[in-house]
Tab-separated table of C-alpha atoms in Angstrom:
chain	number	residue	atom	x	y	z
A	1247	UNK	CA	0.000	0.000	0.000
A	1248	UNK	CA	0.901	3.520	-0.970
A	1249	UNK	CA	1.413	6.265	1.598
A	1250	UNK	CA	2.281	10.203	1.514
A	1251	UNK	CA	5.928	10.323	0.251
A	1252	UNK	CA	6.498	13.037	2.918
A	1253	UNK	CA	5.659	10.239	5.576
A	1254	UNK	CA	8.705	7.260	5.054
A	1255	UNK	CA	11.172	9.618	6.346
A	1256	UNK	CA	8.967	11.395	8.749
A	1257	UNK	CA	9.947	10.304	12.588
A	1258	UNK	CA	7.256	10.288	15.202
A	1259	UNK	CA	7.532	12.521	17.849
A	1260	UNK	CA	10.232	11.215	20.548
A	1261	UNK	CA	9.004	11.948	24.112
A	1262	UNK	CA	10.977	11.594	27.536
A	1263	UNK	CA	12.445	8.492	28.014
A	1264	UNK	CA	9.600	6.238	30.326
A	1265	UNK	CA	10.306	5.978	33.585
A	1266	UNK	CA	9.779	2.251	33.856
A	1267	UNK	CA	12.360	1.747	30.823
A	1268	UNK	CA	14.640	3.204	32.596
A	1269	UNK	CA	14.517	1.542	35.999
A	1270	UNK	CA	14.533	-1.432	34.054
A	1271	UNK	CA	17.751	-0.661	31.440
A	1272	UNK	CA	19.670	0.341	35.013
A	1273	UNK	CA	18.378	-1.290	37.788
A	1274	UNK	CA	17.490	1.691	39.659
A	1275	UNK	CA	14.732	1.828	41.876
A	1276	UNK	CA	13.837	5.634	41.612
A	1277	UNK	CA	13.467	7.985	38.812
A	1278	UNK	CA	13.172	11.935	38.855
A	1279	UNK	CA	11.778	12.667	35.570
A	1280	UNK	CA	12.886	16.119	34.579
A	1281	UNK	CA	12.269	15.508	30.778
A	1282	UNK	CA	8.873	16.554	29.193
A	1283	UNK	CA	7.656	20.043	31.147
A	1284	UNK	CA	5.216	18.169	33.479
A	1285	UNK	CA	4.041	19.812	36.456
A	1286	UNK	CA	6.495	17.981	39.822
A	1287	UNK	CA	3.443	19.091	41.915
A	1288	UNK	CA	0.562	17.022	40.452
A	1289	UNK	CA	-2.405	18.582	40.103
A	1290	UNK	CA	-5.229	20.322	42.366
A	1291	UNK	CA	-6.401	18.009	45.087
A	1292	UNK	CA	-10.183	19.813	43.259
A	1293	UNK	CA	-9.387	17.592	39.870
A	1294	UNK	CA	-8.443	14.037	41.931
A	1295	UNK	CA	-12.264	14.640	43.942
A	1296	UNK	CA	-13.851	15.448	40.891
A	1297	UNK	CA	-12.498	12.114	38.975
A	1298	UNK	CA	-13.085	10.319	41.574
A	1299	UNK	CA	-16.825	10.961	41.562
A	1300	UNK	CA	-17.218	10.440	37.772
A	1301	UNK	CA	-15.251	6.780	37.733
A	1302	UNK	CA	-19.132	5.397	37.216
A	1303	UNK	CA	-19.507	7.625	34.064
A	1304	UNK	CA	-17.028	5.983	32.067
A	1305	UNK	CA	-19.251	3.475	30.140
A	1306	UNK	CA	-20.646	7.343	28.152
A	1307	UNK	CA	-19.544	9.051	25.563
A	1308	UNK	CA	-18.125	12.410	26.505
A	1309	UNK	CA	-19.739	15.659	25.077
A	1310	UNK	CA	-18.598	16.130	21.991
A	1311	UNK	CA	-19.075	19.691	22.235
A	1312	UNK	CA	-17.557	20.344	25.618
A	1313	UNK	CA	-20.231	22.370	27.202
A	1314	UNK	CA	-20.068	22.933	30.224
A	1315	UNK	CA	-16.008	23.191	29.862
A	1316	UNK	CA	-16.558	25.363	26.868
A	1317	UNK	CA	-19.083	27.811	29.237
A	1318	UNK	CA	-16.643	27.352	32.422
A	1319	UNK	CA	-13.670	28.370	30.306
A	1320	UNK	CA	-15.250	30.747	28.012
A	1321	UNK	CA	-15.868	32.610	31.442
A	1322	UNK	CA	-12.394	32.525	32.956
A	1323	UNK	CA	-11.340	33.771	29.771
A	1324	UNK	CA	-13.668	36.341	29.300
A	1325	UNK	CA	-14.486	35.261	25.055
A	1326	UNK	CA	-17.376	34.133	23.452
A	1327	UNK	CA	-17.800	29.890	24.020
A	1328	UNK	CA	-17.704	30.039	20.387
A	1329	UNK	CA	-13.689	31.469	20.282
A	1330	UNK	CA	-13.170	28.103	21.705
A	1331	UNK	CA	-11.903	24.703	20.114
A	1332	UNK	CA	-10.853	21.903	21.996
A	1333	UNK	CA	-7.960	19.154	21.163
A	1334	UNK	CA	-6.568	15.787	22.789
A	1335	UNK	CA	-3.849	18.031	24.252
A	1336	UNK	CA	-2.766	21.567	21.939
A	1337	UNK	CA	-0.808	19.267	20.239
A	1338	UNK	CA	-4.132	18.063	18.240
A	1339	UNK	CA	-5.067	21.714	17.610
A	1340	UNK	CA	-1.778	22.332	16.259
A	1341	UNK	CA	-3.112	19.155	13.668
A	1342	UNK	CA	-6.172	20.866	12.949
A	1343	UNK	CA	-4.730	23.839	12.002
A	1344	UNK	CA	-2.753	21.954	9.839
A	1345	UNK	CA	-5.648	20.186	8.218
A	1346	UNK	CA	-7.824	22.933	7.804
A	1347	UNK	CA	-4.968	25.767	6.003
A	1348	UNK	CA	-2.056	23.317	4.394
A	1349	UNK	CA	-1.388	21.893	1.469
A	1350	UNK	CA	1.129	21.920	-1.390
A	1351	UNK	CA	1.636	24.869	-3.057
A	1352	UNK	CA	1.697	26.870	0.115
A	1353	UNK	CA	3.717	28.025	2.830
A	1354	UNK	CA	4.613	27.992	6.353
A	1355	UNK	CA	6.541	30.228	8.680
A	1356	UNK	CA	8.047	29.134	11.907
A	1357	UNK	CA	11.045	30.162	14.226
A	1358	UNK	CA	14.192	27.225	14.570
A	1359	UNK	CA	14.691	25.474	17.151
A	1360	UNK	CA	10.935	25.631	18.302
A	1361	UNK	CA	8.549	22.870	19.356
A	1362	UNK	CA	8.852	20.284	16.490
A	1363	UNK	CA	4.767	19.543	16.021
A	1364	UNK	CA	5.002	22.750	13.755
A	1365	UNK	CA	6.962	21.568	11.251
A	1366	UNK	CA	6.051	18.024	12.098
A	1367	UNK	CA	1.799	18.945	10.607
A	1368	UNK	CA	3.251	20.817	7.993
A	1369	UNK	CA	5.091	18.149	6.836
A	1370	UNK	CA	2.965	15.824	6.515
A	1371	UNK	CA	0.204	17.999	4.316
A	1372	UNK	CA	2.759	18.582	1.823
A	1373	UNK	CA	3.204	22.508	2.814
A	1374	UNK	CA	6.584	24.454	2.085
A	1375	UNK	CA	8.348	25.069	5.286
A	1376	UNK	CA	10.521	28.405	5.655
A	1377	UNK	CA	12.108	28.515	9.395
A	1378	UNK	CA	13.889	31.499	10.624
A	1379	UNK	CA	16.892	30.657	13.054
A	1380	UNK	CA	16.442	31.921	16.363
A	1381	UNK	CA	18.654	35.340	17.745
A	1382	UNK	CA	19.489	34.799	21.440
A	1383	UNK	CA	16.690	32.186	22.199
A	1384	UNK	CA	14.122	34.517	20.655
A	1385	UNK	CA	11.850	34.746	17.371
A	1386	UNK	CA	13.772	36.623	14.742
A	1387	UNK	CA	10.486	38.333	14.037
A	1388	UNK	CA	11.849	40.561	11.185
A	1389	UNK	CA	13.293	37.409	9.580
A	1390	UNK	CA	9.834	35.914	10.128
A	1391	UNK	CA	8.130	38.802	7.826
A	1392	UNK	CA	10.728	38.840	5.138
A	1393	UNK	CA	9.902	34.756	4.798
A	1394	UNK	CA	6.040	35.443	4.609
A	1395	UNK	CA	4.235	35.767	0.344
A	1396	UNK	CA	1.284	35.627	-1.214
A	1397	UNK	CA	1.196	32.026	-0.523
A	1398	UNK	CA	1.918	31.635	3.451
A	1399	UNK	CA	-1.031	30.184	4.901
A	1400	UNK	CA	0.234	29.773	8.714
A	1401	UNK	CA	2.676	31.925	10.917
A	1402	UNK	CA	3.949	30.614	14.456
A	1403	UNK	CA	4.908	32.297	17.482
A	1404	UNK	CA	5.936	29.592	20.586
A	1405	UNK	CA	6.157	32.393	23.242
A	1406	UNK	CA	7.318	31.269	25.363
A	1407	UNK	CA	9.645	29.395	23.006
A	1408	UNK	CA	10.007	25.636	23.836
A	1409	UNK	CA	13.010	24.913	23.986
A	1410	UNK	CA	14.584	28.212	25.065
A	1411	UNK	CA	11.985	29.032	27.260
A	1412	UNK	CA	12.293	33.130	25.406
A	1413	UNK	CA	9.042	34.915	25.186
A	1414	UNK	CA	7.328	37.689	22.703
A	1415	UNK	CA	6.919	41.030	24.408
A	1416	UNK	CA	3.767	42.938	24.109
A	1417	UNK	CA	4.971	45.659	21.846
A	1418	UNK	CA	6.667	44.063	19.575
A	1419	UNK	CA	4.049	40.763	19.060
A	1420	UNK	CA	1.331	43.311	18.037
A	1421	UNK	CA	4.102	45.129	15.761
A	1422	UNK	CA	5.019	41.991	14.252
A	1423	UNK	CA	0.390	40.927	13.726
A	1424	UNK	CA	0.196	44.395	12.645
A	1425	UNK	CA	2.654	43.268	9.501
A	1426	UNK	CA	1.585	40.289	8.858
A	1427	UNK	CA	-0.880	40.063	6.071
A	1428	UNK	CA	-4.431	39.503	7.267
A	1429	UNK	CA	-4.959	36.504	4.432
A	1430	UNK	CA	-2.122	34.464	6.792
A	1431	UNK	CA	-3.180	33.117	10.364
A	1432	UNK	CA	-0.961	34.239	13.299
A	1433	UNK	CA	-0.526	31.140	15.740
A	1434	UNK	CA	0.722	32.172	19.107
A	1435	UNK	CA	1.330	28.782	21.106
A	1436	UNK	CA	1.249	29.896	24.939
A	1437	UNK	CA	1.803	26.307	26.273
A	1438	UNK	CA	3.645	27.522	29.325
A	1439	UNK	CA	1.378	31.016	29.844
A	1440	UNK	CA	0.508	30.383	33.547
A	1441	UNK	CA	4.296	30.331	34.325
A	1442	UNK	CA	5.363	33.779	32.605
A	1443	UNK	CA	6.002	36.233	35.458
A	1444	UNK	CA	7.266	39.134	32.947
A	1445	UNK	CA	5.400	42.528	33.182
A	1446	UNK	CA	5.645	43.078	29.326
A	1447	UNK	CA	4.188	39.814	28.339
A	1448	UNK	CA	1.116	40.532	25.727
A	1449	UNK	CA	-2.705	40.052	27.180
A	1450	UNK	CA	-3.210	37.938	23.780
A	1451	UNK	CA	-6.972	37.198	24.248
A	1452	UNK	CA	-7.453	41.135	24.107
A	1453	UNK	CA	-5.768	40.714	20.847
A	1454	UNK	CA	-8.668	38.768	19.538
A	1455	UNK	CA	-10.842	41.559	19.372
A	1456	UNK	CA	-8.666	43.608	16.741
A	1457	UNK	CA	-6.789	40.782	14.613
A	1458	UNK	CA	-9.347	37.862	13.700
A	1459	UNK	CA	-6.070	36.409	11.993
A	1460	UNK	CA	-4.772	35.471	15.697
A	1461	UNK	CA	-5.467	32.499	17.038
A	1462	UNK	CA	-4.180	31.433	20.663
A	1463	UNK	CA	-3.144	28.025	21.541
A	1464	UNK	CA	-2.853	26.971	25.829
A	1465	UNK	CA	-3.005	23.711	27.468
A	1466	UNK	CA	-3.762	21.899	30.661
A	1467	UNK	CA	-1.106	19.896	30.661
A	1468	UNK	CA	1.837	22.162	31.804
A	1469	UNK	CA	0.652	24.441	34.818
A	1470	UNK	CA	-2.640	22.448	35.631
A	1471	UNK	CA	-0.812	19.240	35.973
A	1472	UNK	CA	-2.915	17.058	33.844
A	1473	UNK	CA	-0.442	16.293	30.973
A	1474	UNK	CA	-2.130	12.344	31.235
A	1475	UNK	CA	-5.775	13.671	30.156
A	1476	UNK	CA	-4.503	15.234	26.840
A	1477	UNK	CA	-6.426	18.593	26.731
A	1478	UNK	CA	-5.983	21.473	25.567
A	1479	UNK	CA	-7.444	24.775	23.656
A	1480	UNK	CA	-7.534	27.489	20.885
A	1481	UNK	CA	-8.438	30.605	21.571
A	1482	UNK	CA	-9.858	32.511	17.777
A	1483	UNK	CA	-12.301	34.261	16.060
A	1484	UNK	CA	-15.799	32.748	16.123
A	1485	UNK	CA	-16.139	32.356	12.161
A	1486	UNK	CA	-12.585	31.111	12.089
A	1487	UNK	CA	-13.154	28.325	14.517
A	1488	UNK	CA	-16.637	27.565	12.871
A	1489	UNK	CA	-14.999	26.871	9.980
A	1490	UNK	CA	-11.655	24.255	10.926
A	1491	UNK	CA	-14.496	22.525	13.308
A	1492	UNK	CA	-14.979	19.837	10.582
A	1493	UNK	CA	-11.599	18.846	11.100
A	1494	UNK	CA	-11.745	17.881	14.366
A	1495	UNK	CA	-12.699	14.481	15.100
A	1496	UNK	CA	-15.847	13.244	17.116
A	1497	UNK	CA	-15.231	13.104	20.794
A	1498	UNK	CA	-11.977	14.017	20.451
A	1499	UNK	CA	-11.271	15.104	24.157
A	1500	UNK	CA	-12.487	12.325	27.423
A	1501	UNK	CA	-15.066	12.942	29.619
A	1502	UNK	CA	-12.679	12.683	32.414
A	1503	UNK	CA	-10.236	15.539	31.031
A	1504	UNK	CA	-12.836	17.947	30.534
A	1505	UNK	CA	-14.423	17.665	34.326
A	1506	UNK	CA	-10.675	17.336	35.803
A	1507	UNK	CA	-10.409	21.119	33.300
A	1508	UNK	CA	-13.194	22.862	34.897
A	1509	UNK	CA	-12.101	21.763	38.521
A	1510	UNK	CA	-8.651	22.581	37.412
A	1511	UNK	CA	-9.761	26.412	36.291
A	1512	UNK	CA	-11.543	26.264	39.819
A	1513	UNK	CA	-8.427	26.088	41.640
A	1514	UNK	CA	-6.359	28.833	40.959
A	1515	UNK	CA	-5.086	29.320	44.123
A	1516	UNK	CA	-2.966	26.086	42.865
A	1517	UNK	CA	-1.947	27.426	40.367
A	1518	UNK	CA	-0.476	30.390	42.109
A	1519	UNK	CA	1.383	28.529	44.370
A	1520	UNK	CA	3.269	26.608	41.600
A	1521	UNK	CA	4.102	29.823	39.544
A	1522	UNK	CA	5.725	30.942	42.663
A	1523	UNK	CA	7.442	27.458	43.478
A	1524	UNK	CA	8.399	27.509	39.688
A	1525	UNK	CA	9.791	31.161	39.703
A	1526	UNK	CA	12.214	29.761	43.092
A	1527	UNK	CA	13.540	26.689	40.903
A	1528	UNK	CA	14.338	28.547	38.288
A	1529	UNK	CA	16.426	30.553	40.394
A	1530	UNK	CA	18.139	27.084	41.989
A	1531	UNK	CA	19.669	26.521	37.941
A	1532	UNK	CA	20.152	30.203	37.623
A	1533	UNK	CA	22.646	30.389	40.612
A	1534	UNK	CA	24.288	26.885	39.502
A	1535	UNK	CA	24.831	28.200	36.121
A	1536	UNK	CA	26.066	31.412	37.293
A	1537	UNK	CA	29.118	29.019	39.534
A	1538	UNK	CA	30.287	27.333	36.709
A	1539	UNK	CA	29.732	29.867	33.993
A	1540	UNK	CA	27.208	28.107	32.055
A	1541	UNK	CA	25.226	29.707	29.339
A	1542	UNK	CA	21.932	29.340	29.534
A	1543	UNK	CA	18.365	31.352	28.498
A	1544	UNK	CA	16.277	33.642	31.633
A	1545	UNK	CA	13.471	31.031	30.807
A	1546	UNK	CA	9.415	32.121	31.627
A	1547	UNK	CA	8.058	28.470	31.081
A	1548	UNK	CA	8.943	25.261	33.571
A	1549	UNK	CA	12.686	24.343	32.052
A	1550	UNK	CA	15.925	25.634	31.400
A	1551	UNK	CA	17.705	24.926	28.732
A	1552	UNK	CA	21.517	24.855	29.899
A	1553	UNK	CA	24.979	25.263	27.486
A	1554	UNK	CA	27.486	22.545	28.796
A	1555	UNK	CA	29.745	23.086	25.880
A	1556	UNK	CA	30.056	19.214	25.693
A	1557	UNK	CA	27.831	16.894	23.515
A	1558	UNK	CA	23.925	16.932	25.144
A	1559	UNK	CA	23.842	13.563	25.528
A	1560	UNK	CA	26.668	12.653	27.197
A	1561	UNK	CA	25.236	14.714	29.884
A	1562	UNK	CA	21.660	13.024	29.355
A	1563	UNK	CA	23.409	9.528	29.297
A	1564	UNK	CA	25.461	10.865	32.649
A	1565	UNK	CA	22.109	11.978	34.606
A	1566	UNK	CA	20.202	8.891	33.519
A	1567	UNK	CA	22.453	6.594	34.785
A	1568	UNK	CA	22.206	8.146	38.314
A	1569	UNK	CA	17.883	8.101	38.007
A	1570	UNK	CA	17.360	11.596	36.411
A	1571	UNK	CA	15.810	12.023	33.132
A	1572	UNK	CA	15.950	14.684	30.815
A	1573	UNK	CA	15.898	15.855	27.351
A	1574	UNK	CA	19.440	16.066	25.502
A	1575	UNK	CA	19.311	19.142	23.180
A	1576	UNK	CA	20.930	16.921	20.345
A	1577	UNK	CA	17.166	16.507	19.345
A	1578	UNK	CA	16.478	19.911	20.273
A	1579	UNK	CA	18.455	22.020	18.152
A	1580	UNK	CA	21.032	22.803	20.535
A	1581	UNK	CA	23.558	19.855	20.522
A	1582	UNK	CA	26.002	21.167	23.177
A	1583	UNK	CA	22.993	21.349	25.800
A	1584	UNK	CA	20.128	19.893	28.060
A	1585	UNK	CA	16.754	21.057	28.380
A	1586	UNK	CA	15.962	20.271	32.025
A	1587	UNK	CA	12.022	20.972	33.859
A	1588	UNK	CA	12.209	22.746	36.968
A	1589	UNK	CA	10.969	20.284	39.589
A	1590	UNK	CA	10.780	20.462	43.029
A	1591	UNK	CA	13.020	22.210	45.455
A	1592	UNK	CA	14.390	19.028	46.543
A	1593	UNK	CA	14.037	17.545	43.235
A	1594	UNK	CA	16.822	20.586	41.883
A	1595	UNK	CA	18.641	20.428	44.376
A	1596	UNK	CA	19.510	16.435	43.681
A	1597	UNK	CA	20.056	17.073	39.414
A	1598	UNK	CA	22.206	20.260	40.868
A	1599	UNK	CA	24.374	18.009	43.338
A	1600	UNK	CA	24.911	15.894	40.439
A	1601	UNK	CA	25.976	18.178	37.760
A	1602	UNK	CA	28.033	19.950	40.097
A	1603	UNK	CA	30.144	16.395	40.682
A	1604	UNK	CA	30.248	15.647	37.292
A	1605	UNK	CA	31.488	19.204	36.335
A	1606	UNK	CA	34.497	18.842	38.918
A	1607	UNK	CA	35.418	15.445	37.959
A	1608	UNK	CA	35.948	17.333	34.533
A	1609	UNK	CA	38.020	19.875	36.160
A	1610	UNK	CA	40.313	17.468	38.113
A	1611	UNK	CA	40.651	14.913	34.922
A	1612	UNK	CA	41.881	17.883	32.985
């Protein structure tokens, strides 16, 4: 059987190495998984009570609409329930976008290194792909414009960027919409929003109401802990979303993600608590760094990504093998580094003991 050309050399998306593979490959009996973003704290004790009273429910079909998440979320928000789509984690919205607006003959603009699923979607529709290298960690957005013709379809801002963890400032993302032709869609992924503490970062919904060629993109898997429920949202204009609905498929997000969702949005007290646990992690790596004169990016999402100067994954291989897993930035774009998720205090403090005896060793073997 015949399948899309663009597919045999395609690789599927490579997440964080399981934690049961690797208690198994090393004989270790515990793991810190610092890999894939995921919140160390779990989610609201609100989202365990409310899954625990809807275990009976699972023989139904969820609502293929979302309602009362849609209502619940539309509120927090403050949009229209129609702005809304909902996707078995962004990651499926990021599909739909690429279902609904690409195909060959047309274009798409991204930033390099950025998340892969980008580039990934377009691939796979048969869509040109023009990426613009990165200055400093951030979106050349100037470089971005130049790339964009008569035929770009799609336009993506990761702010803030995975895997540098740089963000768009207000100023100069509605600049950058403001040149953008309105015939191209403006995708501004916010995966990690709930963990920017920057004064300057955009109010993007607000944007909504000016630029009906923006469409926002947040998830529940990051910040709201519940990265096992794949669910996440757009954020668009109402005739927009209306129209890439078709693409989604039927019951596309579980019953049980979208209750754990609206008792999730219930609890932002939470949520406050791990933006401030977050914001103290960060600063953990940020004074290791700062020791050993390591390069690394001011990050407003849950990771760091950290220059070692060495090949990323002989530190991966060197962390794994003492129970810590994280992402090597070989596949990342950044070969000489590691992308590592904040976890907790106790959980940095272990990775940071580590690196800090493996970066002597180096000193006294020199």
């Amino acid at each position: 059987m015949d399948v899309k050309e663009q597919l045999l050399d395609l690789k599927p998306y490579q997440p964080g190495k399981p934690i049961e593979e690797v208690k198994k490959e090393y004989g270790l009996s515990k793991i810190i998984k610092l890999a894939s973003n995921e919140n160390p704290y779990g989610c609201s004790e609100d989202v365990k009570a409310e899954i625990k009273k809807s275990i009976d429910s699972l023989a139904l079909y969820p609502d293929g609409s979302s309602y009362d998440l849609r209502s619940v979320l539309a509120m927090h928000l403050g949009v229209d329930k129609h702005q809304l789509i909902f996707g078995n984690g962004s990651d499926e919205v990021i599909s739909l976008i690429a279902k609904a607006l690409l195909y060959p003959g047309k274009n798409t603009v991204m930033a390099t290194p950025t998340f892969s699923q980008y580039k990934h979607n377009a691939i796979i529709e048969g869509a040109e792909i023009r990426e613009i290298t990165l200055i400093n960690g951030h979106h050349d957005l100037e470089g971005m414009l130049k790339a964009i013709d008569e035929n770009t379809q799609v336009v993506w801002v990761c702010s803030p960027n995975n895997p540098t963890g740089c963000y768009v400032g207000a100023s100069s993302l509605t600049s950058f919409i403001d040149s953008v032709p309105k015939h191209v869609l403006v995708v501004v992924d916010e995966a990690y929003y709930e963990y920017v503490t920057e004064e300057d970062f955009p109010n993007s919904v607000q944007l909504l109401e000016k630029y009906p060629n923006v469409m926002i993109l947040r998830t529940f898997s990051k910040a709201y802990g519940l990265a096992s429920l794949r669910i996440g949202y757009g954020i668009g204009n109402s005739e927009f979303i209306k129209k890439i609905e078709p693409a989604r498929g039927p019951f596309n997000t579980n019953r049980l993600a979208q209750i754990a969702a609206i008792a999730a949005i219930g609890d932002q007290k939470f949520i406050s608590t791990c933006i401030e646990k977050n914001k103290k992690g960060l600063s953990q790596f940020y004074q290791f760094c700062e020791q050993f004169n390591l390069s690394y990016y001011q990050s407003q999402g849950n990771f760091i990504l950290i220059d070692f100067k060495k090949e990323g994954n002989e530190v991966f291989q060197y962390l794994l093998e003492r129970g810590i897993i994280v992402r090597s930035g070989n596949a990342l774009g950044f070969p000489t580094s590691v992308r590592i998720t904040v976890g907790s205090e106790e959980q940095n403090i272990e990775i940071i003991n580590i690196l800090t005896e493996m970066l002597k060793n180096e000193v006294v073997n020199i």
